[in-house]
PDB file of C-alpha atoms in Angstrom:
ATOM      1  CA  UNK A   1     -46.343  34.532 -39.511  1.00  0.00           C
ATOM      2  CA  UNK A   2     -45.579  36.713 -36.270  1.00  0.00           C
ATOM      3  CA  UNK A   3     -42.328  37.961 -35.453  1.00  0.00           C
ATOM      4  CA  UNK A   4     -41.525  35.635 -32.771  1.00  0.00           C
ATOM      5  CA  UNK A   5     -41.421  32.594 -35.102  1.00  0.00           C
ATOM      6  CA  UNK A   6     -39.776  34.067 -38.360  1.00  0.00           C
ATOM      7  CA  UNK A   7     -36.985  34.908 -35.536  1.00  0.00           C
ATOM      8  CA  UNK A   8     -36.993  31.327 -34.187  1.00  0.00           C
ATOM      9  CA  UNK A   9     -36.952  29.858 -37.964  1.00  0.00           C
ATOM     10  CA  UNK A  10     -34.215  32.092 -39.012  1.00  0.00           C
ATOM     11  CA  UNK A  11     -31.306  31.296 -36.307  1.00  0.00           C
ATOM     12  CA  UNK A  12     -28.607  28.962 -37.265  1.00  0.00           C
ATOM     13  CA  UNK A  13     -29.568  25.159 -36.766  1.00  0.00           C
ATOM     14  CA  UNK A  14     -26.877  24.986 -34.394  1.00  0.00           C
ATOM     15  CA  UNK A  15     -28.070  27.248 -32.359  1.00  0.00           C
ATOM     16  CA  UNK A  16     -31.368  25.302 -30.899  1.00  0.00           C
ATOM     17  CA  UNK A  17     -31.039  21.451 -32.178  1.00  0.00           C
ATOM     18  CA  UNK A  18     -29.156  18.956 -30.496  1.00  0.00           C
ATOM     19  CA  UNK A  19     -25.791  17.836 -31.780  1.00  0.00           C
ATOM     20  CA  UNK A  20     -27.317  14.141 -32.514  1.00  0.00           C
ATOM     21  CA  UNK A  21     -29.977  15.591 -34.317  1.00  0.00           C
ATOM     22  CA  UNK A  22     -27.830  18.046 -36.427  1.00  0.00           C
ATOM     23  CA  UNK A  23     -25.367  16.142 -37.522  1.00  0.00           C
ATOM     24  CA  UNK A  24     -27.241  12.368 -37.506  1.00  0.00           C
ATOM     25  CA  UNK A  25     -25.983  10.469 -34.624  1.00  0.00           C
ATOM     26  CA  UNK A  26     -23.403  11.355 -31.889  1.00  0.00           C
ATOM     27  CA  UNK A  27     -19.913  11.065 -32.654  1.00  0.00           C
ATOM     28  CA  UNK A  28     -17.629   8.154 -30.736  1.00  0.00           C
ATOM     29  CA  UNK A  29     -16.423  10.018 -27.844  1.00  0.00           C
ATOM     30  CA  UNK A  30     -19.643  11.944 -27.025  1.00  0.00           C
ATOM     31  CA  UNK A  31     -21.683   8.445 -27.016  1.00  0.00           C
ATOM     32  CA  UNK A  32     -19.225   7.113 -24.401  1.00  0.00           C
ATOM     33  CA  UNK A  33     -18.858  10.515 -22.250  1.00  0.00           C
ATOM     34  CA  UNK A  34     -22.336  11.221 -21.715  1.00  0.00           C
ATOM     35  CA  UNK A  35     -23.190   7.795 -20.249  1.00  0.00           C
ATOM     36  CA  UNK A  36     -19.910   8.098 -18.043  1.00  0.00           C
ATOM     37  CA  UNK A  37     -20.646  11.610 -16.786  1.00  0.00           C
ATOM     38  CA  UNK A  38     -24.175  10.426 -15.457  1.00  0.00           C
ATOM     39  CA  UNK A  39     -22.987   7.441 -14.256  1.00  0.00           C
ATOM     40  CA  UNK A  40     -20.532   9.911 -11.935  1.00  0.00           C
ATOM     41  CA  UNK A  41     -22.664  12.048 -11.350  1.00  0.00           C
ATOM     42  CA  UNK A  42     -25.094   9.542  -9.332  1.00  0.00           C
ATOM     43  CA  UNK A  43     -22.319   8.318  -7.768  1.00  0.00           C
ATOM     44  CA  UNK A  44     -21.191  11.722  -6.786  1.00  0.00           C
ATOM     45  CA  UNK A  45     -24.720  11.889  -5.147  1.00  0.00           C
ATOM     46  CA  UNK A  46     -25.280   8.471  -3.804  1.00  0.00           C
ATOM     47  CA  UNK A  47     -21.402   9.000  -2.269  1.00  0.00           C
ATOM     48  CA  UNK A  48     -22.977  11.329   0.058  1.00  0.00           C
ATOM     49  CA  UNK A  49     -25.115   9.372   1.718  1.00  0.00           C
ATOM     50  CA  UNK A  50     -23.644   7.994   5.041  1.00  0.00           C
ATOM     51  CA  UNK A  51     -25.667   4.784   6.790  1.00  0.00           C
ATOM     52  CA  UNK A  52     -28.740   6.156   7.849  1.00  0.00           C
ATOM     53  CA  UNK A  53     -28.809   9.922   7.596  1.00  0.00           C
ATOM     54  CA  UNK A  54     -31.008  11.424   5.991  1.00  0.00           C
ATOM     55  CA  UNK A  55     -30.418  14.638   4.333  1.00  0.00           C
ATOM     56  CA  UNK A  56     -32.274  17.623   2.738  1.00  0.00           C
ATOM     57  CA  UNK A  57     -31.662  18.503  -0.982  1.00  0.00           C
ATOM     58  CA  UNK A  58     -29.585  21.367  -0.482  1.00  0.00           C
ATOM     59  CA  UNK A  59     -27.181  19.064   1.701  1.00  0.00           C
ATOM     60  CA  UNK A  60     -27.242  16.498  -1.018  1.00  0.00           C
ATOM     61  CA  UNK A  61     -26.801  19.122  -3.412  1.00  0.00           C
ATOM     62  CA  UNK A  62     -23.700  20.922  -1.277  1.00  0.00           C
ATOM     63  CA  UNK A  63     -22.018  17.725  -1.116  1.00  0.00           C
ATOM     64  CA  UNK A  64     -22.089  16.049  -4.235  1.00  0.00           C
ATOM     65  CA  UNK A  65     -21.208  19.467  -5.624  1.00  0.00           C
ATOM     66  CA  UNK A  66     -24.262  19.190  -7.838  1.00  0.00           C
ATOM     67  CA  UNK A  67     -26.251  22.058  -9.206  1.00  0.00           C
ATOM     68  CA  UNK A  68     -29.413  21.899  -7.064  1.00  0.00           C
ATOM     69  CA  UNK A  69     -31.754  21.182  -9.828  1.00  0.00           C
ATOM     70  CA  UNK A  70     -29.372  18.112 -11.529  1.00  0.00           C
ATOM     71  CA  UNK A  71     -29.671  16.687  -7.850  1.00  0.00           C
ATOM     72  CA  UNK A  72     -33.433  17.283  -7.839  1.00  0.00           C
ATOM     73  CA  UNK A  73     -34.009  15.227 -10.758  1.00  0.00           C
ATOM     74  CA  UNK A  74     -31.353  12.533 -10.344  1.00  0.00           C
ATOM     75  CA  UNK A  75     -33.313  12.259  -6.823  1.00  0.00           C
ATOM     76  CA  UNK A  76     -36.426  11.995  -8.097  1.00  0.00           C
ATOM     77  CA  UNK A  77     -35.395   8.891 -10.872  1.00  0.00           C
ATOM     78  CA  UNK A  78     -33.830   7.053  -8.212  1.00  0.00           C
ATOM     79  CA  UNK A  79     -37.066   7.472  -5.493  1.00  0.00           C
ATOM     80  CA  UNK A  80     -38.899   5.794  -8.439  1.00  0.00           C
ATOM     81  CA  UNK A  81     -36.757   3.357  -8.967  1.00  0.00           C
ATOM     82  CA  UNK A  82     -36.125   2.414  -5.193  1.00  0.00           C
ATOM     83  CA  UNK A  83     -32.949   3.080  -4.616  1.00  0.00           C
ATOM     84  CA  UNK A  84     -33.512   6.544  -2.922  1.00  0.00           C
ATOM     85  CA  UNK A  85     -36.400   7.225  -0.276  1.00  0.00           C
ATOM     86  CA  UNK A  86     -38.081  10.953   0.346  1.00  0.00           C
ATOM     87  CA  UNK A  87     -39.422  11.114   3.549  1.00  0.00           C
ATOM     88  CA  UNK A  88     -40.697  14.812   4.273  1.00  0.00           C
ATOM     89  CA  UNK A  89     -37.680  16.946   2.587  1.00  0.00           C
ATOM     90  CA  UNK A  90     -35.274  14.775   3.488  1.00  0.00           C
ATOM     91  CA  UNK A  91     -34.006  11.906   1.353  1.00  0.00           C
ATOM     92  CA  UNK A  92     -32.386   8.752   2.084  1.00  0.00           C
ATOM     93  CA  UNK A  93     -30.994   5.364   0.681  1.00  0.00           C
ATOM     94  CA  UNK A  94     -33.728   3.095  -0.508  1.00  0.00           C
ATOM     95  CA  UNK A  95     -34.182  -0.578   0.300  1.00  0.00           C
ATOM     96  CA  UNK A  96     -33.135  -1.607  -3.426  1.00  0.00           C
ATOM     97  CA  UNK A  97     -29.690  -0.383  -2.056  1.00  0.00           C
ATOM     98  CA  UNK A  98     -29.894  -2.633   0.960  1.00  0.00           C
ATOM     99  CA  UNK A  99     -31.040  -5.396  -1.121  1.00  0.00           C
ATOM    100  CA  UNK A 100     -27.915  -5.308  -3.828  1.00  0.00           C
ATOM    101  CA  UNK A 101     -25.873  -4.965  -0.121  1.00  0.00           C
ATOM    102  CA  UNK A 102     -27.355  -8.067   1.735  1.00  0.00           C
ATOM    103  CA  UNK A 103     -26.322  -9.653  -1.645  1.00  0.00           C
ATOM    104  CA  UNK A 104     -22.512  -8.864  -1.752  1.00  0.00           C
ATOM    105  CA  UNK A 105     -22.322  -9.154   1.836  1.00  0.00           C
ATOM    106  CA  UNK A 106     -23.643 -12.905   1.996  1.00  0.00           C
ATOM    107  CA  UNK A 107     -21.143 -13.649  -1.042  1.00  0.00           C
ATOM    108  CA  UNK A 108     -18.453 -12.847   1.461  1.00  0.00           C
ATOM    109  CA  UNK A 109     -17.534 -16.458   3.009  1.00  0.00           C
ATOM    110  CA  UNK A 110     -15.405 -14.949   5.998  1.00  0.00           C
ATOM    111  CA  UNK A 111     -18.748 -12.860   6.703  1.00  0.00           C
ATOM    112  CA  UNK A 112     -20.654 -15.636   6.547  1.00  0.00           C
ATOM    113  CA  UNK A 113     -18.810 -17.746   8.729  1.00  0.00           C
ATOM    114  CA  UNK A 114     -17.965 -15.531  11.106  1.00  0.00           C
ATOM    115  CA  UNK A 115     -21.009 -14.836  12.584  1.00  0.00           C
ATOM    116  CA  UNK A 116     -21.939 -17.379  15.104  1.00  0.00           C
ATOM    117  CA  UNK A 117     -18.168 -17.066  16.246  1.00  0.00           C
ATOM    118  CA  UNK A 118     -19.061 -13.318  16.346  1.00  0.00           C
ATOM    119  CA  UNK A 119     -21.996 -14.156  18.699  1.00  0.00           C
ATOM    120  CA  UNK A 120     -19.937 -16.788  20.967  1.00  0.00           C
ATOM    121  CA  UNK A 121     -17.220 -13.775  21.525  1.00  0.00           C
ATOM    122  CA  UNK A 122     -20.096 -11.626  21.989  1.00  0.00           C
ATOM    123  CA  UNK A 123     -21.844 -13.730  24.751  1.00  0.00           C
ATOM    124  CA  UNK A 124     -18.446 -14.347  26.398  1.00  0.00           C
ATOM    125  CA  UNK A 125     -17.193 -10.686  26.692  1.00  0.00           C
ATOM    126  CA  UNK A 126     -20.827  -8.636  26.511  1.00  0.00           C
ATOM    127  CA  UNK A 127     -18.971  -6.017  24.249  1.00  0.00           C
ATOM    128  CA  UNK A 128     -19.853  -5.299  20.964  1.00  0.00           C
ATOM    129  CA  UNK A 129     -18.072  -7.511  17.882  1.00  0.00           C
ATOM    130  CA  UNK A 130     -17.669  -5.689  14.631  1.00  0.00           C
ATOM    131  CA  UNK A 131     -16.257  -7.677  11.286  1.00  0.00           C
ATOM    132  CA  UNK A 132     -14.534  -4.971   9.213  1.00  0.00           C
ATOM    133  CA  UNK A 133     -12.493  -4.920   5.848  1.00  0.00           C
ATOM    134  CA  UNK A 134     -10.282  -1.764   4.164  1.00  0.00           C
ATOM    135  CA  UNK A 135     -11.814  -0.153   1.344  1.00  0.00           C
ATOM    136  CA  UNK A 136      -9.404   2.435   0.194  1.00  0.00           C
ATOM    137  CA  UNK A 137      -8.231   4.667   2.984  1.00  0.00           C
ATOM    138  CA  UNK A 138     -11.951   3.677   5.035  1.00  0.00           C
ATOM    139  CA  UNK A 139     -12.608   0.611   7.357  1.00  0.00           C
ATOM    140  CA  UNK A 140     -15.694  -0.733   6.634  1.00  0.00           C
ATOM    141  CA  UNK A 141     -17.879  -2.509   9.003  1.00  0.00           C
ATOM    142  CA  UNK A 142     -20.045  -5.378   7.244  1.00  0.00           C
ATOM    143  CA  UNK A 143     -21.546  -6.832  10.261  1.00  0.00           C
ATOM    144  CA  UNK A 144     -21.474  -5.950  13.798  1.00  0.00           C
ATOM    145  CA  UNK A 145     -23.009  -8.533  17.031  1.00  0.00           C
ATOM    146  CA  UNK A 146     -24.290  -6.520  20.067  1.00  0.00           C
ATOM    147  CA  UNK A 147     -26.014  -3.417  20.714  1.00  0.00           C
ATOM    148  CA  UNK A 148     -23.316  -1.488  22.662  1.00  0.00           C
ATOM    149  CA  UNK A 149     -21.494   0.722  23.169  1.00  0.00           C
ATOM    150  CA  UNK A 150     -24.023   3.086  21.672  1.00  0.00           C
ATOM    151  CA  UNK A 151     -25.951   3.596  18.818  1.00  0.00           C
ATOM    152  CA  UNK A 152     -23.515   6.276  17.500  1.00  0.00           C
ATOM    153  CA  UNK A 153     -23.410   6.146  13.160  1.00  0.00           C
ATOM    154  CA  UNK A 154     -19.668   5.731  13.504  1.00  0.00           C
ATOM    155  CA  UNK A 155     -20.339   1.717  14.799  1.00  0.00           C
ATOM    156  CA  UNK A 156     -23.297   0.903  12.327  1.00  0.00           C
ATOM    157  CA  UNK A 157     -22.854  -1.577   9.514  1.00  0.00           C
ATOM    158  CA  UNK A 158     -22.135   0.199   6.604  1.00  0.00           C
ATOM    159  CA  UNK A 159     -20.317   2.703   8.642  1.00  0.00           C
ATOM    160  CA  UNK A 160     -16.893   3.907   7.531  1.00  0.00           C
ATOM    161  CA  UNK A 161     -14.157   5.173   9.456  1.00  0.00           C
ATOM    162  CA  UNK A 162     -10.279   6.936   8.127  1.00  0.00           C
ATOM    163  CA  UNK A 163      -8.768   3.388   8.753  1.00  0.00           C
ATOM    164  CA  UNK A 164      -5.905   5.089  10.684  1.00  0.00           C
ATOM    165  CA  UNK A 165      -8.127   6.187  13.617  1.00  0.00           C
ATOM    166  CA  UNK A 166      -9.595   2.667  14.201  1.00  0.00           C
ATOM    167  CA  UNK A 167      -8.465  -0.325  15.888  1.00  0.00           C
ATOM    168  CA  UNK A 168      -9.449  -2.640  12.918  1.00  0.00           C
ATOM    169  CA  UNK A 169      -8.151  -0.306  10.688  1.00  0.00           C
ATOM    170  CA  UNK A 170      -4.593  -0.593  11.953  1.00  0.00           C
ATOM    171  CA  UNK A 171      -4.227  -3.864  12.498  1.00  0.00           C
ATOM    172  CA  UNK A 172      -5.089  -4.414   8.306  1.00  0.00           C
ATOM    173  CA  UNK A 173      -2.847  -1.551   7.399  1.00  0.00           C
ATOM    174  CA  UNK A 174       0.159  -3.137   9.543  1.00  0.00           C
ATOM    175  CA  UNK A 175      -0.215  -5.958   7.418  1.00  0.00           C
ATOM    176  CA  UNK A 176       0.196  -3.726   4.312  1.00  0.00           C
ATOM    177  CA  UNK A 177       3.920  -3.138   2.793  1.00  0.00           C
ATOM    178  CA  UNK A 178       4.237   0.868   2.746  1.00  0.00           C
ATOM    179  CA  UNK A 179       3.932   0.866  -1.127  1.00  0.00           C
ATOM    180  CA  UNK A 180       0.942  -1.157  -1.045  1.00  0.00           C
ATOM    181  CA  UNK A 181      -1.356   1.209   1.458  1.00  0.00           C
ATOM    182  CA  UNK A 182      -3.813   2.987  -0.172  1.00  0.00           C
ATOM    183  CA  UNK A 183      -3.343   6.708  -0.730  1.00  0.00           C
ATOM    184  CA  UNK A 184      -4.529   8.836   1.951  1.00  0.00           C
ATOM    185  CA  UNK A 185      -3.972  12.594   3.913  1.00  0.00           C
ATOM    186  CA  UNK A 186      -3.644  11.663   7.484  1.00  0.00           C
ATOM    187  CA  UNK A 187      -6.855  13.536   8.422  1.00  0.00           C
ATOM    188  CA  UNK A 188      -7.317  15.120  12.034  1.00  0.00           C
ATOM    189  CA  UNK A 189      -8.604  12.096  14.662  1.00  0.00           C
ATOM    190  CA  UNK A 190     -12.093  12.616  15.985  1.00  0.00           C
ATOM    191  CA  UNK A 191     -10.595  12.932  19.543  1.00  0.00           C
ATOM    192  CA  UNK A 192      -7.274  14.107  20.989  1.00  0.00           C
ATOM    193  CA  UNK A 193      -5.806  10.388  21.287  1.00  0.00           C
ATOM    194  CA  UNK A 194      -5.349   9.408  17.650  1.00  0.00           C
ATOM    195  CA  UNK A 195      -2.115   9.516  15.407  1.00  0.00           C
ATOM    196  CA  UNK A 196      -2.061  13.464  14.212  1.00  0.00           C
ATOM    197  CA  UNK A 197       1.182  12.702  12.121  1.00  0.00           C
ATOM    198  CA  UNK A 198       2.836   9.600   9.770  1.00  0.00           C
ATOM    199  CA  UNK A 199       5.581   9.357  12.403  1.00  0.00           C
ATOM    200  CA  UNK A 200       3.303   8.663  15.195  1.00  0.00           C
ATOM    201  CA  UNK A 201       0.983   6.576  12.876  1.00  0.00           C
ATOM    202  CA  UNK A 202       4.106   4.721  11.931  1.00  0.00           C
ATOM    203  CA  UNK A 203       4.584   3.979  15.480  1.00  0.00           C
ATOM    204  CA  UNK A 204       1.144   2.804  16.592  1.00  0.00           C
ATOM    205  CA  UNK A 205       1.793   0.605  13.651  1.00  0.00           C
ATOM    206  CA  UNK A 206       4.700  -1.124  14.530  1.00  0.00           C
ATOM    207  CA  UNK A 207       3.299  -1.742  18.177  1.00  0.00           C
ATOM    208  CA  UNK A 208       0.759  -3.583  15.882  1.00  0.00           C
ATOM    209  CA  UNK A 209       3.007  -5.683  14.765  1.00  0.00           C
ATOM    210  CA  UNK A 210       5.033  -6.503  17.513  1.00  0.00           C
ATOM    211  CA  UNK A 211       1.862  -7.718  19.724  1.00  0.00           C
ATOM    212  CA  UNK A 212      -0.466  -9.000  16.994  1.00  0.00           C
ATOM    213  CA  UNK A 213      -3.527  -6.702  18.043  1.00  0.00           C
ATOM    214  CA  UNK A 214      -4.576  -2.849  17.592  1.00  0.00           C
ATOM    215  CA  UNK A 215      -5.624  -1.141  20.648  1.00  0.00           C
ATOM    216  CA  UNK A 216      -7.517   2.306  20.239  1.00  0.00           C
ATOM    217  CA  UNK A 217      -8.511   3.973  23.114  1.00  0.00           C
ATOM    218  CA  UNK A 218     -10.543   7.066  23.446  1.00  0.00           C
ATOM    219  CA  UNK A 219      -9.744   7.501  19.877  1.00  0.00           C
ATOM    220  CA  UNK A 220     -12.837   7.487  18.360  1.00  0.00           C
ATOM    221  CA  UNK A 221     -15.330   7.825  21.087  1.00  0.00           C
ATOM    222  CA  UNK A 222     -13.409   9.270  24.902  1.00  0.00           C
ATOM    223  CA  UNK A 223     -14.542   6.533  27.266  1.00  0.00           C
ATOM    224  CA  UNK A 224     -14.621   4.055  24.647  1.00  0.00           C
ATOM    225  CA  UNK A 225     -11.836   1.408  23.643  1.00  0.00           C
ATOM    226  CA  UNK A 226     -11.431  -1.337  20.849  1.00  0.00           C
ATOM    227  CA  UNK A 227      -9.027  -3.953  20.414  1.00  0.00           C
ATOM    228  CA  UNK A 228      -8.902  -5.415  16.441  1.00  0.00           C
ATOM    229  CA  UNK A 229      -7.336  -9.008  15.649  1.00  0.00           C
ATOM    230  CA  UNK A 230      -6.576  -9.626  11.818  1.00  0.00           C
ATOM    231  CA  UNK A 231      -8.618 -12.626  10.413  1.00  0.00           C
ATOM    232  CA  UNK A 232      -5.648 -14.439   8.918  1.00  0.00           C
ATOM    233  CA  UNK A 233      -1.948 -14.002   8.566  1.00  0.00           C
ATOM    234  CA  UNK A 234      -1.572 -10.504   9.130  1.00  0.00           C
ATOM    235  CA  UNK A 235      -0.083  -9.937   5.786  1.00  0.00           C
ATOM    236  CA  UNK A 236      -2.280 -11.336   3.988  1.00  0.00           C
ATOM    237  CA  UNK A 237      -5.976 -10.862   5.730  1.00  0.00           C
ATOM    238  CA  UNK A 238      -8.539  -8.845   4.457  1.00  0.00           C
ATOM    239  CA  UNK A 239     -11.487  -8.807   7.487  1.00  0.00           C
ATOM    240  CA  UNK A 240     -10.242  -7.523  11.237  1.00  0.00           C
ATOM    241  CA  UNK A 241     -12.333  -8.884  14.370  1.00  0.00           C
ATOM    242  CA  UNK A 242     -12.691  -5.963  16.827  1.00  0.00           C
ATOM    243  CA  UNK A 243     -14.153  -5.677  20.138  1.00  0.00           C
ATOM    244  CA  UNK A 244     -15.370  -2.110  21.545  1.00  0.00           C
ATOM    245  CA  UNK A 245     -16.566  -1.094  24.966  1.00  0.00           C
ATOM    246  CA  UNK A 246     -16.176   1.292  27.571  1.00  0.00           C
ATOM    247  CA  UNK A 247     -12.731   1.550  28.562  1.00  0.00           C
ATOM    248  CA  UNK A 248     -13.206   0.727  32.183  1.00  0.00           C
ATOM    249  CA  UNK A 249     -14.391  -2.721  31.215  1.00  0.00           C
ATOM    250  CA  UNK A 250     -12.572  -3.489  27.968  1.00  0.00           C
ATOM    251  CA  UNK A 251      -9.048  -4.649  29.052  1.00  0.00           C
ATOM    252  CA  UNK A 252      -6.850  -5.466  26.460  1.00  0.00           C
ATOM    253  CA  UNK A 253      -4.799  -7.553  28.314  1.00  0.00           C
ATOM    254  CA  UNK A 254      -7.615  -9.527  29.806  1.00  0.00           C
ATOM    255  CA  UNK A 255      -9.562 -10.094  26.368  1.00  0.00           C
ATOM    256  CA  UNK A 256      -6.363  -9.925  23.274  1.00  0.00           C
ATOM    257  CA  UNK A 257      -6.635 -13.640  23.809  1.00  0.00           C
ATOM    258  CA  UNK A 258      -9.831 -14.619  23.416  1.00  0.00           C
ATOM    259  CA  UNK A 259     -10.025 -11.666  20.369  1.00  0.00           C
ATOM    260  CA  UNK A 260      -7.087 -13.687  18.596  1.00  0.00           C
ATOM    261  CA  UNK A 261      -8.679 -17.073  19.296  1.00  0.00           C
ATOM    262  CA  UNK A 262     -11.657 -16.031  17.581  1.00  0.00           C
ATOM    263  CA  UNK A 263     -10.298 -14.500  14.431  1.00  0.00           C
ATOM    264  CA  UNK A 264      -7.951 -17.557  14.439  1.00  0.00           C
ATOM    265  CA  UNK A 265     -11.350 -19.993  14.231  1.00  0.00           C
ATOM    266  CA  UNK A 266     -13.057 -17.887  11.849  1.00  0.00           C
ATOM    267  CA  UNK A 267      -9.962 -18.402   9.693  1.00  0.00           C
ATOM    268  CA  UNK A 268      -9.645 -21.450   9.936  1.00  0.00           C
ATOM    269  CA  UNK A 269     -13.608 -21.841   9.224  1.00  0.00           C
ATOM    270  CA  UNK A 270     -12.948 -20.065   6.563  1.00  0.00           C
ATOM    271  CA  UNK A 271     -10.708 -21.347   4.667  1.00  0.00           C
ATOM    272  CA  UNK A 272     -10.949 -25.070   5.347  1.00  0.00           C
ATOM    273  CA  UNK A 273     -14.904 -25.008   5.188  1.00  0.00           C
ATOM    274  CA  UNK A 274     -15.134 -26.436   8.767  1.00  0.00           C
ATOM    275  CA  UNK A 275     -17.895 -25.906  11.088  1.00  0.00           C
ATOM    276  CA  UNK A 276     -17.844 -24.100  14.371  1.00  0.00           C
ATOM    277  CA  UNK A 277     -17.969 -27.225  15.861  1.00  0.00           C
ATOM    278  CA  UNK A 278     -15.589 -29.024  13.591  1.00  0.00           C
ATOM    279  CA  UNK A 279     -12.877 -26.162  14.398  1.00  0.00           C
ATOM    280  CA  UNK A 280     -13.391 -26.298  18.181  1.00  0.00           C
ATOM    281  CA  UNK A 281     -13.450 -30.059  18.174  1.00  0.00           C
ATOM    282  CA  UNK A 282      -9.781 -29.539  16.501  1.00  0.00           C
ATOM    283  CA  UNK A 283      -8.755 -27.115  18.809  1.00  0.00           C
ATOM    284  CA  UNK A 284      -9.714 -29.354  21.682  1.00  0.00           C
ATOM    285  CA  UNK A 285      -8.071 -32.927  20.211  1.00  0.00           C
ATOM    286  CA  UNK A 286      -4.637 -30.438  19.504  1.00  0.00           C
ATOM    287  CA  UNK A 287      -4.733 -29.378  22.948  1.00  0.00           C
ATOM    288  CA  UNK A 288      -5.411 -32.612  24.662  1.00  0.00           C
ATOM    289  CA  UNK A 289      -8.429 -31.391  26.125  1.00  0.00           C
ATOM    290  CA  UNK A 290     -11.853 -33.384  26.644  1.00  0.00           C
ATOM    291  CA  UNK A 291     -14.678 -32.373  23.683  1.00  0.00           C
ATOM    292  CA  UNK A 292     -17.792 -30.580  24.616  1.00  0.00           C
ATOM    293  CA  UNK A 293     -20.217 -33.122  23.557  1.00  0.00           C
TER     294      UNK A 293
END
């Protein structure tokens, strides 16, 4: 017997088998933690991720605040399993992930409804139509109509946004009793024209109320404006319809109407299970006017 293996064979057990193994199985606690800290931890990395940006391991690695090599091999088991892609050195979501997302998204019936209203408003204005909802302190956009204004990530479906320096994200957190909004830092708006204090957010949120739209201009994008309508009674909706455009076309004024029209249809689409047609045939018999056959 060499000297390397009587050393090995005469350290404590402890020392170099795993607790499981030492002691039989795992206690209580350590069963339940070790599933739960893995589960964060890919959650930690897939968090990262933001619509379609890619990103190189150290990036992932920087801000998951993962040690390189546990991000290397969490990577790795979720390539293989499709919910992570590798192109080059760069990684991003999978199509597994899109898959599971199509599936939540076409469980959501004011999503589902919405649309071809989405593409009416769309065809009438030629600005872009996003359907958004509040997750935490983000908007969320879970479908968008149009191509415009640009192709910026900030606009994509999937995108998130601090819900204070949006249009659609004001208009749901007006509807929100101050003990009910969710917890949030107001961060620093991408542009010199958003709320840089609770006072001033406070304001632009009364305005909200008072006029039953969100206007945001420059805010996100200088050049750019939005106007958001809440899908519902506005305390109680859970979707905004938004326009966005460039600011010398989108008037707020001009188009607030037809915004508030639409969200009013897709409600009422929604939550009687009419038709677009069935809703506009109402709309026309309440307002005396002759049906479009």
């Amino acid at each position: 017997m060499n000297s390397i293996t009587a050393s090995w064979q005469n350290l404590p057990r402890q020392q170099y088998l795993p607790q499981h193994v030492l002691g039989g199985a795992m206690t209580t606690s350590q069963a339940e933690q070790a599933p739960a800290a893995m589960i964060d931890r890919v959650s930690s990395l897939l968090g990262v991720f933001d619509g379609s940006r890619r990103l190189t391991l150290a990036q992932i690695s920087r801000r998951s605040s993962l040690p390189r090599s546990s991000a290397h091999r969490i990577l790795q088991r979720l390539v293989e399993l499709g919910w992570v892609e590798r192109h080059g050195f760069e990684y991003g979501l999978g199509l597994r992930i899109f898959e599971l997302g199509s599936l939540v998204v076409r469980q959501d019936g004011v999503r589902r409804v919405a649309v071809p209203f989405m593409q009416e408003l769309h065809l009438q204005t030629g600005l872009t139509v996003h359907l958004s909802v509040l997750r935490e302190a983000d908007i969320l956009h879970i479908e968008r109509i149009g191509g415009r204004p640009d192709d910026r990530e900030c606009w994509q479906i999937g995108a998130r946004q601090p819900a204070q320096h949006t249009a659609a994200g004001r208009i749901l957190l007006a509807g929100l009793a101050p003990a009910a909004r969710p917890d949030t830092e107001l961060s620093a708006p991408p542009t010199a024209y958003g709320p840089r204090s609770l006072t001033e957010l406070e304001r632009e949120l009364d305005k909200v109320r008072d006029f039953g739209v969100a206007v945001d201009a420059h805010g996100t994008v200088p050049g750019f404006a939005s106007i958001a309508a809440a899908i519902g009674p506005i305390d109680r909706a859970s979707a905004a319809l938004s326009i966005t455009g460039p600011i010398s076309v989108l008037k707020p004024e001009r188009l607030g109407g037809a915004l508030r029209g639409t969200a009013a249809e897709i409600w009422a689409a929604a939550t009687g299970g009419r038709s677009r047609n069935a809703v506009r045939a109402g709309a026309h018999r309440a307002a005396g006017a002759p049906q479009r056959g």
